[in-house]
PDB file of C-alpha atoms and ligand atoms in Angstrom:
ATOM      1  CA  MET A   1     108.628  79.557 122.189  1.00  0.00           C
ATOM      2  CA  VAL A   2     108.221  77.716 125.438  1.00  0.00           C
ATOM      3  CA  GLU A   3     105.207  75.585 126.012  1.00  0.00           C
ATOM      4  CA  GLN A   4     104.599  74.187 129.464  1.00  0.00           C
ATOM      5  CA  ILE A   5     103.486  70.581 129.242  1.00  0.00           C
ATOM      6  CA  ASN A   6     103.098  70.011 132.972  1.00  0.00           C
ATOM      7  CA  ASP A   7     104.869  70.960 136.230  1.00  0.00           C
ATOM      8  CA  ASN A   8     108.508  70.566 135.262  1.00  0.00           C
ATOM      9  CA  HIS A   9     108.213  69.644 131.627  1.00  0.00           C
ATOM     10  CA  TYR A  10     108.494  72.140 128.830  1.00  0.00           C
ATOM     11  CA  LEU A  11     108.705  72.005 125.087  1.00  0.00           C
ATOM     12  CA  LEU A  12     111.188  74.489 123.621  1.00  0.00           C
ATOM     13  CA  SER A  13     110.694  75.499 120.066  1.00  0.00           C
ATOM     14  CA  PHE A  14     113.310  77.559 118.255  1.00  0.00           C
ATOM     15  CA  SER A  15     114.446  78.320 114.768  1.00  0.00           C
ATOM     16  CA  ASN A  16     116.970  75.858 113.459  1.00  0.00           C
ATOM     17  CA  LEU A  17     119.962  78.164 113.183  1.00  0.00           C
ATOM     18  CA  GLY A  18     122.188  75.384 112.079  1.00  0.00           C
ATOM     19  CA  TYR A  19     121.753  73.357 115.259  1.00  0.00           C
ATOM     20  CA  LYS A  20     121.320  69.990 113.661  1.00  0.00           C
ATOM     21  CA  PRO A  21     120.270  67.085 115.851  1.00  0.00           C
ATOM     22  CA  ASN A  22     123.772  65.625 115.848  1.00  0.00           C
ATOM     23  CA  HIS A  23     125.474  68.907 116.749  1.00  0.00           C
ATOM     24  CA  ASN A  24     126.550  70.165 120.139  1.00  0.00           C
ATOM     25  CA  PHE A  25     124.556  73.005 121.504  1.00  0.00           C
ATOM     26  CA  GLN A  26     123.324  74.375 124.798  1.00  0.00           C
ATOM     27  CA  VAL A  27     120.173  76.071 125.843  1.00  0.00           C
ATOM     28  CA  LYS A  28     120.843  78.548 128.608  1.00  0.00           C
ATOM     29  CA  ALA A  29     118.179  80.005 130.805  1.00  0.00           C
ATOM     30  CA  ALA A  30     118.020  82.743 133.357  1.00  0.00           C
ATOM     31  CA  SER A  31     115.315  83.697 135.780  1.00  0.00           C
ATOM     32  CA  VAL A  32     114.888  87.340 135.031  1.00  0.00           C
ATOM     33  CA  PRO A  33     111.968  89.661 134.473  1.00  0.00           C
ATOM     34  CA  LEU A  34     111.697  90.125 130.745  1.00  0.00           C
ATOM     35  CA  ASP A  35     111.553  93.875 131.014  1.00  0.00           C
ATOM     36  CA  GLU A  36     115.240  93.723 131.909  1.00  0.00           C
ATOM     37  CA  ASP A  37     117.073  94.620 128.752  1.00  0.00           C
ATOM     38  CA  ILE A  38     120.362  93.105 129.736  1.00  0.00           C
ATOM     39  CA  TRP A  39     120.972  89.413 129.773  1.00  0.00           C
ATOM     40  CA  PRO A  40     121.961  88.618 133.346  1.00  0.00           C
ATOM     41  CA  THR A  41     125.391  87.302 134.160  1.00  0.00           C
ATOM     42  CA  ALA A  42     123.875  84.473 136.164  1.00  0.00           C
ATOM     43  CA  GLU A  43     122.620  81.814 133.856  1.00  0.00           C
ATOM     44  CA  THR A  44     121.818  78.157 134.068  1.00  0.00           C
ATOM     45  CA  VAL A  45     122.622  75.685 131.388  1.00  0.00           C
ATOM     46  CA  LEU A  46     119.247  74.189 130.915  1.00  0.00           C
ATOM     47  CA  VAL A  47     120.209  71.544 128.432  1.00  0.00           C
ATOM     48  CA  LYS A  48     123.355  70.427 126.730  1.00  0.00           C
ATOM     49  CA  TYR A  49     122.994  68.420 123.640  1.00  0.00           C
ATOM     50  CA  PRO A  50     124.125  65.777 123.205  1.00  0.00           C
ATOM     51  CA  ASN A  51     124.294  64.816 126.848  1.00  0.00           C
ATOM     52  CA  LEU A  52     122.633  61.559 127.674  1.00  0.00           C
ATOM     53  CA  ASN A  53     123.006  62.104 131.413  1.00  0.00           C
ATOM     54  CA  LEU A  54     120.308  64.706 131.318  1.00  0.00           C
ATOM     55  CA  GLU A  55     117.962  62.153 129.824  1.00  0.00           C
ATOM     56  CA  LEU A  56     117.173  64.502 127.064  1.00  0.00           C
ATOM     57  CA  LEU A  57     114.904  63.533 124.376  1.00  0.00           C
ATOM     58  CA  GLN A  58     116.375  64.105 120.987  1.00  0.00           C
ATOM     59  CA  PRO A  59     115.461  67.419 119.460  1.00  0.00           C
ATOM     60  CA  ASN A  60     113.196  67.080 116.533  1.00  0.00           C
ATOM     61  CA  CYS A  61     114.517  69.429 113.860  1.00  0.00           C
ATOM     62  CA  SER A  62     113.010  70.295 110.531  1.00  0.00           C
ATOM     63  CA  GLU A  63     114.589  72.603 107.956  1.00  0.00           C
ATOM     64  CA  ASP A  64     113.539  75.648 109.909  1.00  0.00           C
ATOM     65  CA  ARG A  65     112.730  74.710 113.460  1.00  0.00           C
ATOM     66  CA  CYS A  66     113.695  72.454 116.325  1.00  0.00           C
ATOM     67  CA  LEU A  67     111.465  71.112 119.061  1.00  0.00           C
ATOM     68  CA  LEU A  68     113.214  70.077 122.242  1.00  0.00           C
ATOM     69  CA  PRO A  69     111.463  68.657 125.299  1.00  0.00           C
ATOM     70  CA  VAL A  70     113.187  69.478 128.598  1.00  0.00           C
ATOM     71  CA  GLU A  71     112.608  68.744 132.236  1.00  0.00           C
ATOM     72  CA  THR A  72     113.743  71.419 134.653  1.00  0.00           C
ATOM     73  CA  ASN A  73     113.051  72.830 138.083  1.00  0.00           C
ATOM     74  CA  LEU A  74     113.859  76.284 136.784  1.00  0.00           C
ATOM     75  CA  ASP A  75     110.832  78.490 136.545  1.00  0.00           C
ATOM     76  CA  LEU A  76     110.154  79.040 132.867  1.00  0.00           C
ATOM     77  CA  LYS A  77     106.959  80.937 133.518  1.00  0.00           C
ATOM     78  CA  PRO A  78     106.074  83.419 130.824  1.00  0.00           C
ATOM     79  CA  THR A  79     107.434  86.900 131.584  1.00  0.00           C
ATOM     80  CA  TYR A  80     109.959  85.526 134.030  1.00  0.00           C
ATOM     81  CA  CYS A  81     112.684  83.754 132.176  1.00  0.00           C
ATOM     82  CA  ALA A  82     115.015  84.380 129.303  1.00  0.00           C
ATOM     83  CA  LEU A  83     116.448  81.732 127.053  1.00  0.00           C
ATOM     84  CA  ARG A  84     119.292  81.577 124.630  1.00  0.00           C
ATOM     85  CA  ILE A  85     120.752  78.851 122.515  1.00  0.00           C
ATOM     86  CA  CYS A  86     124.519  78.607 122.066  1.00  0.00           C
ATOM     87  CA  ASP A  87     126.778  76.528 119.892  1.00  0.00           C
ATOM     88  CA  VAL A  88     130.047  74.952 121.063  1.00  0.00           C
ATOM     89  CA  ALA A  89     131.927  78.165 120.272  1.00  0.00           C
ATOM     90  CA  ASN A  90     129.481  79.982 122.554  1.00  0.00           C
ATOM     91  CA  ASN A  91     127.838  81.912 119.756  1.00  0.00           C
ATOM     92  CA  CYS A  92     124.432  82.554 121.234  1.00  0.00           C
ATOM     93  CA  SER A  93     121.046  83.594 119.935  1.00  0.00           C
ATOM     94  CA  ASP A  94     118.289  84.747 122.219  1.00  0.00           C
ATOM     95  CA  ILE A  95     114.991  82.932 122.099  1.00  0.00           C
ATOM     96  CA  SER A  96     113.271  85.929 123.548  1.00  0.00           C
ATOM     97  CA  ASP A  97     109.786  85.525 122.213  1.00  0.00           C
ATOM     98  CA  SER A  98     109.976  82.015 123.587  1.00  0.00           C
ATOM     99  CA  ALA A  99     109.388  83.162 127.050  1.00  0.00           C
ATOM    100  CA  SER A 100     107.714  86.492 126.744  1.00  0.00           C
ATOM    101  CA  ALA A 101     104.275  85.133 126.129  1.00  0.00           C
ATOM    102  CA  GLY A 102     102.339  82.248 124.774  1.00  0.00           C
ATOM    103  CA  ASP A 103     101.794  81.649 121.101  1.00  0.00           C
ATOM    104  CA  ALA A 104      98.315  83.045 121.290  1.00  0.00           C
ATOM    105  CA  SER A 105      99.453  86.533 122.229  1.00  0.00           C
ATOM    106  CA  VAL A 106     102.421  86.546 119.873  1.00  0.00           C
ATOM    107  CA  SER A 107     100.269  85.650 116.902  1.00  0.00           C
ATOM    108  CA  LYS A 108      97.867  88.513 117.536  1.00  0.00           C
ATOM    109  CA  ILE A 109     100.394  91.263 116.859  1.00  0.00           C
ATOM    110  CA  VAL A 110      99.502  93.104 113.668  1.00  0.00           C
ATOM    111  CA  MET A 111     100.965  95.620 111.290  1.00  0.00           C
ATOM    112  CA  ASN A 112      98.424  98.308 112.036  1.00  0.00           C
ATOM    113  CA  GLU A 113      99.465 101.319 109.977  1.00  0.00           C
ATOM    114  CA  ILE A 114     102.038 101.882 107.235  1.00  0.00           C
ATOM    115  CA  MET A 115     103.729 105.079 106.125  1.00  0.00           C
ATOM    116  CA  PHE A 116     105.243 104.200 102.778  1.00  0.00           C
ATOM    117  CA  ASN A 117     105.143 107.544 101.039  1.00  0.00           C
ATOM    118  CA  PRO A 118     106.094 110.142 103.642  1.00  0.00           C
ATOM    119  CA  LEU A 119     105.960 113.862 102.983  1.00  0.00           C
ATOM    120  CA  GLY A 120     109.122 115.012 101.282  1.00  0.00           C
ATOM    121  CA  ASN A 121     112.058 112.732 100.714  1.00  0.00           C
ATOM    122  CA  ASP A 122     111.456 109.063 101.606  1.00  0.00           C
ATOM    123  CA  THR A 123     115.062 108.877 102.797  1.00  0.00           C
ATOM    124  CA  ALA A 124     114.179 111.101 105.771  1.00  0.00           C
ATOM    125  CA  GLN A 125     114.897 109.532 109.136  1.00  0.00           C
ATOM    126  CA  GLY A 126     112.713 108.921 112.154  1.00  0.00           C
ATOM    127  CA  LEU A 127     109.067 109.922 112.035  1.00  0.00           C
ATOM    128  CA  GLU A 128     109.721 111.970 108.897  1.00  0.00           C
ATOM    129  CA  GLY A 129     110.636 108.848 106.970  1.00  0.00           C
ATOM    130  CA  GLU A 130     108.982 105.514 106.320  1.00  0.00           C
ATOM    131  CA  TRP A 131     107.579 103.566 109.259  1.00  0.00           C
ATOM    132  CA  ILE A 132     105.320 100.686 110.201  1.00  0.00           C
ATOM    133  CA  GLU A 133     103.138 100.787 113.293  1.00  0.00           C
ATOM    134  CA  LEU A 134     102.586  97.516 115.122  1.00  0.00           C
ATOM    135  CA  TYR A 135      99.633  97.051 117.451  1.00  0.00           C
ATOM    136  CA  ASN A 136      99.316  94.522 120.260  1.00  0.00           C
ATOM    137  CA  PRO A 137      95.638  93.754 120.903  1.00  0.00           C
ATOM    138  CA  SER A 138      96.435  90.998 123.404  1.00  0.00           C
ATOM    139  CA  ALA A 139      96.395  91.192 127.186  1.00  0.00           C
ATOM    140  CA  ASP A 140     100.139  90.484 127.416  1.00  0.00           C
ATOM    141  CA  SER A 141     103.147  92.696 126.901  1.00  0.00           C
ATOM    142  CA  LEU A 142     105.461  91.315 124.275  1.00  0.00           C
ATOM    143  CA  ASP A 143     109.063  91.777 123.288  1.00  0.00           C
ATOM    144  CA  VAL A 144     109.510  91.904 119.528  1.00  0.00           C
ATOM    145  CA  LYS A 145     113.296  92.181 119.665  1.00  0.00           C
ATOM    146  CA  ASN A 146     114.859  90.446 116.676  1.00  0.00           C
ATOM    147  CA  TRP A 147     111.529  89.971 114.966  1.00  0.00           C
ATOM    148  CA  LYS A 148     111.808  90.579 111.244  1.00  0.00           C
ATOM    149  CA  LEU A 149     109.945  92.604 108.638  1.00  0.00           C
ATOM    150  CA  VAL A 150     110.405  91.490 105.040  1.00  0.00           C
ATOM    151  CA  ASP A 151     109.099  93.172 101.896  1.00  0.00           C
ATOM    152  CA  LYS A 152     108.359  91.738  98.466  1.00  0.00           C
ATOM    153  CA  ALA A 153     111.924  92.355  97.292  1.00  0.00           C
ATOM    154  CA  ASN A 154     113.190  90.484 100.377  1.00  0.00           C
ATOM    155  CA  ASN A 155     114.559  93.569 102.085  1.00  0.00           C
ATOM    156  CA  GLU A 156     114.818  92.640 105.756  1.00  0.00           C
ATOM    157  CA  VAL A 157     114.461  94.880 108.762  1.00  0.00           C
ATOM    158  CA  ILE A 158     115.417  93.315 112.084  1.00  0.00           C
ATOM    159  CA  LEU A 159     113.553  94.905 114.963  1.00  0.00           C
ATOM    160  CA  ASP A 160     115.910  96.297 117.539  1.00  0.00           C
ATOM    161  CA  LYS A 161     115.911  98.988 120.180  1.00  0.00           C
ATOM    162  CA  ASP A 162     117.546 101.356 117.707  1.00  0.00           C
ATOM    163  CA  ASN A 163     114.711 101.259 115.189  1.00  0.00           C
ATOM    164  CA  CYS A 164     111.715 100.773 117.490  1.00  0.00           C
ATOM    165  CA  LEU A 165     109.758 103.460 119.317  1.00  0.00           C
ATOM    166  CA  VAL A 166     107.058 103.092 121.943  1.00  0.00           C
ATOM    167  CA  LYS A 167     105.153 105.530 124.091  1.00  0.00           C
ATOM    168  CA  ASN A 168     106.086 105.691 127.735  1.00  0.00           C
ATOM    169  CA  ASN A 169     103.596 107.917 129.527  1.00  0.00           C
ATOM    170  CA  ASP A 170     103.927 111.190 127.635  1.00  0.00           C
ATOM    171  CA  SER A 171     107.296 110.577 126.055  1.00  0.00           C
ATOM    172  CA  VAL A 172     108.445 108.412 123.166  1.00  0.00           C
ATOM    173  CA  ILE A 173     111.356 106.079 123.872  1.00  0.00           C
ATOM    174  CA  ASN A 174     113.381 103.471 122.027  1.00  0.00           C
ATOM    175  CA  SER A 175     112.201 100.001 123.045  1.00  0.00           C
ATOM    176  CA  THR A 176     111.139  96.681 121.573  1.00  0.00           C
ATOM    177  CA  LYS A 177     108.582  96.017 124.337  1.00  0.00           C
ATOM    178  CA  ILE A 178     105.053  96.517 123.141  1.00  0.00           C
ATOM    179  CA  GLY A 179     102.491  96.808 125.892  1.00  0.00           C
ATOM    180  CA  SER A 180      99.028  95.320 125.967  1.00  0.00           C
ATOM    181  CA  GLN A 181      96.706  97.243 123.617  1.00  0.00           C
ATOM    182  CA  ASN A 182      99.568  99.477 122.716  1.00  0.00           C
ATOM    183  CA  TYR A 183     101.702 100.498 119.755  1.00  0.00           C
ATOM    184  CA  LEU A 184     105.251 100.198 118.530  1.00  0.00           C
ATOM    185  CA  LEU A 185     106.712 102.055 115.600  1.00  0.00           C
ATOM    186  CA  VAL A 186     109.364 100.458 113.402  1.00  0.00           C
ATOM    187  CA  LEU A 187     111.427 103.111 111.649  1.00  0.00           C
ATOM    188  CA  MET A 188     113.010 102.336 108.291  1.00  0.00           C
ATOM    189  CA  SER A 189     116.622 103.490 108.177  1.00  0.00           C
ATOM    190  CA  GLU A 190     116.362 103.620 104.391  1.00  0.00           C
ATOM    191  CA  PRO A 191     113.347 103.668 102.075  1.00  0.00           C
ATOM    192  CA  ILE A 192     112.268 100.117 101.292  1.00  0.00           C
ATOM    193  CA  LEU A 193     108.472 100.516 101.239  1.00  0.00           C
ATOM    194  CA  ASN A 194     107.568 100.944  97.583  1.00  0.00           C
ATOM    195  CA  ASN A 195     105.263 103.860  96.856  1.00  0.00           C
ATOM    196  CA  THR A 196     103.711 101.842  94.025  1.00  0.00           C
ATOM    197  CA  GLY A 197     102.612  99.013  96.341  1.00  0.00           C
ATOM    198  CA  ASP A 198     104.383  96.293  98.239  1.00  0.00           C
ATOM    199  CA  GLU A 199     103.952  93.114 100.270  1.00  0.00           C
ATOM    200  CA  LEU A 200     105.049  93.114 103.889  1.00  0.00           C
ATOM    201  CA  ARG A 201     105.503  90.182 106.201  1.00  0.00           C
ATOM    202  CA  LEU A 202     106.212  90.151 109.914  1.00  0.00           C
ATOM    203  CA  PHE A 203     108.030  87.179 111.405  1.00  0.00           C
ATOM    204  CA  SER A 204     108.598  86.364 115.066  1.00  0.00           C
ATOM    205  CA  LEU A 205     112.019  85.379 116.325  1.00  0.00           C
ATOM    206  CA  SER A 206     111.076  81.745 115.895  1.00  0.00           C
ATOM    207  CA  GLY A 207     110.415  82.426 112.234  1.00  0.00           C
ATOM    208  CA  ASN A 208     106.643  82.197 112.467  1.00  0.00           C
ATOM    209  CA  LEU A 209     104.694  84.355 110.059  1.00  0.00           C
ATOM    210  CA  ILE A 210     102.747  86.678 112.347  1.00  0.00           C
ATOM    211  CA  ASP A 211     101.084  89.024 109.873  1.00  0.00           C
ATOM    212  CA  GLU A 212     101.166  89.957 106.204  1.00  0.00           C
ATOM    213  CA  VAL A 213      99.874  92.977 104.363  1.00  0.00           C
ATOM    214  CA  ILE A 214      99.632  93.869 100.705  1.00  0.00           C
ATOM    215  CA  TYR A 215      99.089  97.521  99.892  1.00  0.00           C
ATOM    216  CA  THR A 216      98.590  99.373  96.647  1.00  0.00           C
ATOM    217  CA  ARG A 217      99.833 102.752  95.565  1.00  0.00           C
ATOM    218  CA  SER A 218      98.946 106.084  97.024  1.00  0.00           C
ATOM    219  CA  ASP A 219      99.908 109.133  95.013  1.00  0.00           C
ATOM    220  CA  LEU A 220      99.360 111.441  97.913  1.00  0.00           C
ATOM    221  CA  GLU A 221     102.425 112.042 100.056  1.00  0.00           C
ATOM    222  CA  GLY A 222     101.940 111.804 103.782  1.00  0.00           C
ATOM    223  CA  LEU A 223      98.967 109.495 103.492  1.00  0.00           C
ATOM    224  CA  SER A 224      99.242 106.389 105.639  1.00  0.00           C
ATOM    225  CA  TYR A 225      97.418 103.098 105.220  1.00  0.00           C
ATOM    226  CA  GLY A 226      96.060 101.289 108.232  1.00  0.00           C
ATOM    227  CA  ARG A 227      93.445  99.180 109.902  1.00  0.00           C
ATOM    228  CA  TYR A 228      90.277 100.601 111.377  1.00  0.00           C
ATOM    229  CA  PRO A 229      89.356  99.769 114.027  1.00  0.00           C
ATOM    230  CA  ASN A 230      92.849  98.869 115.252  1.00  0.00           C
ATOM    231  CA  ALA A 231      93.804  95.272 114.419  1.00  0.00           C
ATOM    232  CA  SER A 232      90.706  94.712 112.255  1.00  0.00           C
ATOM    233  CA  ASP A 233      90.848  93.500 108.658  1.00  0.00           C
ATOM    234  CA  ASP A 234      89.448  96.743 107.236  1.00  0.00           C
ATOM    235  CA  TRP A 235      92.044  99.068 105.739  1.00  0.00           C
ATOM    236  CA  HIS A 236      91.755 102.802 105.104  1.00  0.00           C
ATOM    237  CA  PHE A 237      93.969 105.722 104.187  1.00  0.00           C
ATOM    238  CA  TYR A 238      94.747 108.295 106.843  1.00  0.00           C
ATOM    239  CA  LEU A 239      95.658 111.950 106.656  1.00  0.00           C
ATOM    240  CA  PRO A 240      97.138 112.895 108.961  1.00  0.00           C
ATOM    241  CA  ALA A 241      98.808 109.639 109.903  1.00  0.00           C
ATOM    242  CA  THR A 242      98.516 108.470 113.508  1.00  0.00           C
ATOM    243  CA  PRO A 243     101.881 107.007 114.554  1.00  0.00           C
ATOM    244  CA  LEU A 244     101.654 105.447 118.045  1.00  0.00           C
ATOM    245  CA  GLU A 245      98.009 106.537 118.248  1.00  0.00           C
ATOM    246  CA  LEU A 246      94.591 105.057 117.599  1.00  0.00           C
ATOM    247  CA  ASN A 247      93.882 104.754 113.882  1.00  0.00           C
ATOM    248  CA  GLN A 248      91.171 107.222 113.042  1.00  0.00           C
ATOM    249  CA  PRO A 249      90.229 107.748 109.394  1.00  0.00           C
ATOM    250  CA  ALA A 250      89.681 111.315 108.251  1.00  0.00           C
ATOM    251  CA  ASN A 251      86.050 112.388 107.960  1.00  0.00           C
TER     252      ASN A 251
HETATM  253 CA1  LIG B   1     108.489 104.875  99.993  1.00  0.00          CA
HETATM  254 CA1  LIG B   2      98.042 104.594 114.341  1.00  0.00          CA
END
C-alpha cells in the first residue's frame, strides 16, 4: 500500500517478507501505468535501507508488516507507479496493490460466487472445474496479482495471470486486472473447494484479509453459491451458475 501523507511524503506499507529493520533492502519504483504487465527496465531506487543519507525514518516492522515513510519527488499517484522491494541479493517482490488503488477500494473486493461442486469431475480444468468469482464494486480498477486465496485446510492459491480470467468486451482473457464494477474468475488447477463445506479467505498482497466466506454443502452438482445482489451479504444458490456475469438467482 502507498498512502500519500502530503505533497512529497508517502507511507509505504508492505508485508514483512523477512526485511527486518536492521537488514539491507531497497524499495524500487517506476513511473508506469499499472495496466502495463511488464515491469519496466527503467526504475528508480526510491529508498535504500539502511542509508542515513536519505534521511529515512526507520521502518516500523511488526511480525507481518513494515511501515516505511519516504520522501520523494517521484510521482506515486495511484494507477501510475509500480513498486517492488528487493533484498541485497536483488530478490524482489512486487508491492503491486500498493499503488493500484487506495485501501478503500482494495478492501471492497468480494468473493461473489463460488463453484465448489462442478458438474462431473471436480478435477476438470477451466470453467468446467472449480472456480471463485471476485467482484469489484468500487470505482477503481484493481490488480489482484499475487493476492492469495486460502481454504480451511490452508490450501493456498496465488492469483496470477495463468489462473485468472476477466471479460474484455466480448471475449474472455487471462488477466489479474479487475475493472470497476466488474468480475474476475479464479480457476482452481486442482479441486480444493470441499463439497461438504469450506471456509475461504482472500488476502491482498500486503497480507490484509479482504473477504471471508463460509459455505455449507450442496448435494447438487453444478450449483454455485453467491451473493445477491452482487457484493451484498445475502447468499443464494444458483443454477445455472453465472461466471463473470451478474448473479441472478433462479426463479
Ligand atoms: Ca469440490
Ligand atoms: Ca456471477
